Every structure is written in C-alpha cells, then in structure tokens.
C-alpha cells in the first residue's frame, strides 16, 4: 500500500506533496530537516491529506496529477473534502 500525502507548515504557510509506502517515518524525515525541499518548514510539518493507492506507480501518477494543478485552492479543496 502506498500513500499520496499533503503536508502543511504553519511556519512557512506552504504545502508539500509527496508519496511513500511508510507515511509515519516519511513525516519524521520531513520534520527532522533531512529533506532539502521541506527543511525550512521544520519541525512543524503536519499531514493534512492522504490517499491510499495500491502500488508505487499509481501513487507517483496521482502525486504528479496533484502537483500539475499548481493551485493552492485545489490543495485546500482536497483537504476540505475529507472533513
């Protein structure tokens, strides 16, 4: 099982989109400052949205679909759709 996830940092007011098969350890990695693209938001990254997918290929495809939107409003809509 793989996950597509959206993180949010209240420190930077930014979102990050990614995919993984180990969500908890990936979040810890982001919050440790070890990931270049999320280092400035540490240690305040929170998971705001997840989708479960069957395999890595599906997860990467979905991650790319979300990233191609390049829209904060779309990310906020996705997040609000799970409430």
PDB file of C-alpha atoms in Angstrom:
ATOM      1  CA  UNK A   1       0.000   0.000   0.000  1.00  0.00           C
ATOM      2  CA  UNK A   2       1.256   3.466  -0.927  1.00  0.00           C
ATOM      3  CA  UNK A   3       0.136   6.913   0.111  1.00  0.00           C
ATOM      4  CA  UNK A   4      -0.021  10.274  -1.582  1.00  0.00           C
ATOM      5  CA  UNK A   5       0.115  12.950   1.081  1.00  0.00           C
ATOM      6  CA  UNK A   6      -0.105  16.696   1.501  1.00  0.00           C
ATOM      7  CA  UNK A   7       1.853  18.324   4.299  1.00  0.00           C
ATOM      8  CA  UNK A   8       1.396  21.857   5.582  1.00  0.00           C
ATOM      9  CA  UNK A   9       3.838  24.010   7.535  1.00  0.00           C
ATOM     10  CA  UNK A  10       2.313  26.804   9.602  1.00  0.00           C
ATOM     11  CA  UNK A  11       5.847  28.187   9.947  1.00  0.00           C
ATOM     12  CA  UNK A  12       6.167  28.869   6.204  1.00  0.00           C
ATOM     13  CA  UNK A  13       2.459  28.731   5.245  1.00  0.00           C
ATOM     14  CA  UNK A  14       3.368  26.256   2.483  1.00  0.00           C
ATOM     15  CA  UNK A  15       2.198  22.876   1.277  1.00  0.00           C
ATOM     16  CA  UNK A  16       4.300  19.892   0.229  1.00  0.00           C
ATOM     17  CA  UNK A  17       3.016  16.979  -1.869  1.00  0.00           C
ATOM     18  CA  UNK A  18       4.672  13.571  -1.845  1.00  0.00           C
ATOM     19  CA  UNK A  19       4.198   9.814  -1.908  1.00  0.00           C
ATOM     20  CA  UNK A  20       5.539   6.954   0.202  1.00  0.00           C
ATOM     21  CA  UNK A  21       4.832   3.471   1.488  1.00  0.00           C
ATOM     22  CA  UNK A  22       5.767   4.458   5.071  1.00  0.00           C
ATOM     23  CA  UNK A  23       3.832   7.595   5.959  1.00  0.00           C
ATOM     24  CA  UNK A  24       4.839   7.970   9.618  1.00  0.00           C
ATOM     25  CA  UNK A  25       8.561   7.547   9.001  1.00  0.00           C
ATOM     26  CA  UNK A  26       8.376   9.886   5.998  1.00  0.00           C
ATOM     27  CA  UNK A  27       6.760  12.598   8.147  1.00  0.00           C
ATOM     28  CA  UNK A  28       9.506  12.165  10.755  1.00  0.00           C
ATOM     29  CA  UNK A  29      12.083  12.512   7.982  1.00  0.00           C
ATOM     30  CA  UNK A  30      10.499  15.770   6.780  1.00  0.00           C
ATOM     31  CA  UNK A  31      10.343  17.148  10.327  1.00  0.00           C
ATOM     32  CA  UNK A  32      13.956  16.225  11.074  1.00  0.00           C
ATOM     33  CA  UNK A  33      15.232  18.709   8.487  1.00  0.00           C
ATOM     34  CA  UNK A  34      16.817  15.949   6.387  1.00  0.00           C
ATOM     35  CA  UNK A  35      14.742  16.703   3.287  1.00  0.00           C
ATOM     36  CA  UNK A  36      16.002  19.684   1.282  1.00  0.00           C
ATOM     37  CA  UNK A  37      12.592  20.699  -0.065  1.00  0.00           C
ATOM     38  CA  UNK A  38      10.967  20.831   3.392  1.00  0.00           C
ATOM     39  CA  UNK A  39      13.907  21.878   5.568  1.00  0.00           C
ATOM     40  CA  UNK A  40      12.687  25.483   6.033  1.00  0.00           C
ATOM     41  CA  UNK A  41       9.345  24.340   7.461  1.00  0.00           C
ATOM     42  CA  UNK A  42      10.780  22.099  10.139  1.00  0.00           C
ATOM     43  CA  UNK A  43       9.759  20.910  12.620  1.00  0.00           C
ATOM     44  CA  UNK A  44       6.161  21.930  12.019  1.00  0.00           C
ATOM     45  CA  UNK A  45       5.028  19.842   9.028  1.00  0.00           C
ATOM     46  CA  UNK A  46       1.596  18.282   9.557  1.00  0.00           C
ATOM     47  CA  UNK A  47      -0.205  15.715   7.413  1.00  0.00           C
ATOM     48  CA  UNK A  48      -3.350  17.388   6.106  1.00  0.00           C
ATOM     49  CA  UNK A  49      -4.415  14.873   3.456  1.00  0.00           C
ATOM     50  CA  UNK A  50      -3.715  11.280   2.439  1.00  0.00           C
ATOM     51  CA  UNK A  51      -4.878   8.949  -0.310  1.00  0.00           C
ATOM     52  CA  UNK A  52      -4.232   5.205  -0.280  1.00  0.00           C
ATOM     53  CA  UNK A  53      -3.146   3.634  -3.551  1.00  0.00           C
ATOM     54  CA  UNK A  54      -2.404   0.046  -4.498  1.00  0.00           C
ATOM     55  CA  UNK A  55       1.158   0.458  -5.763  1.00  0.00           C
ATOM     56  CA  UNK A  56       4.063   2.840  -6.255  1.00  0.00           C
ATOM     57  CA  UNK A  57       3.250   3.545  -9.909  1.00  0.00           C
ATOM     58  CA  UNK A  58      -0.308   4.602  -9.046  1.00  0.00           C
ATOM     59  CA  UNK A  59       0.930   6.760  -6.175  1.00  0.00           C
ATOM     60  CA  UNK A  60       3.519   8.535  -8.324  1.00  0.00           C
ATOM     61  CA  UNK A  61       0.926   9.136 -11.042  1.00  0.00           C
ATOM     62  CA  UNK A  62      -1.538  10.624  -8.539  1.00  0.00           C
ATOM     63  CA  UNK A  63       1.203  12.735  -6.924  1.00  0.00           C
ATOM     64  CA  UNK A  64       2.058  14.171 -10.336  1.00  0.00           C
ATOM     65  CA  UNK A  65      -1.632  14.881 -11.087  1.00  0.00           C
ATOM     66  CA  UNK A  66      -1.927  16.913  -7.898  1.00  0.00           C
ATOM     67  CA  UNK A  67       1.364  18.749  -8.477  1.00  0.00           C
ATOM     68  CA  UNK A  68       0.395  19.649 -12.056  1.00  0.00           C
ATOM     69  CA  UNK A  69      -2.611  21.595 -10.748  1.00  0.00           C
ATOM     70  CA  UNK A  70      -0.191  24.137  -9.233  1.00  0.00           C
ATOM     71  CA  UNK A  71      -3.083  25.530  -7.247  1.00  0.00           C
ATOM     72  CA  UNK A  72      -3.249  26.284  -3.554  1.00  0.00           C
ATOM     73  CA  UNK A  73      -7.037  26.454  -3.856  1.00  0.00           C
ATOM     74  CA  UNK A  74      -7.108  22.930  -5.269  1.00  0.00           C
ATOM     75  CA  UNK A  75      -4.996  21.654  -2.358  1.00  0.00           C
ATOM     76  CA  UNK A  76      -7.276  23.400   0.131  1.00  0.00           C
ATOM     77  CA  UNK A  77     -10.301  21.888  -1.630  1.00  0.00           C
ATOM     78  CA  UNK A  78      -8.789  18.383  -1.445  1.00  0.00           C
ATOM     79  CA  UNK A  79      -8.055  18.837   2.249  1.00  0.00           C
ATOM     80  CA  UNK A  80     -11.550  20.155   2.972  1.00  0.00           C
ATOM     81  CA  UNK A  81     -13.125  17.253   1.053  1.00  0.00           C
ATOM     82  CA  UNK A  82     -12.073  14.805   3.776  1.00  0.00           C
ATOM     83  CA  UNK A  83     -13.818  16.680   6.592  1.00  0.00           C
TER      84      UNK A  83
END
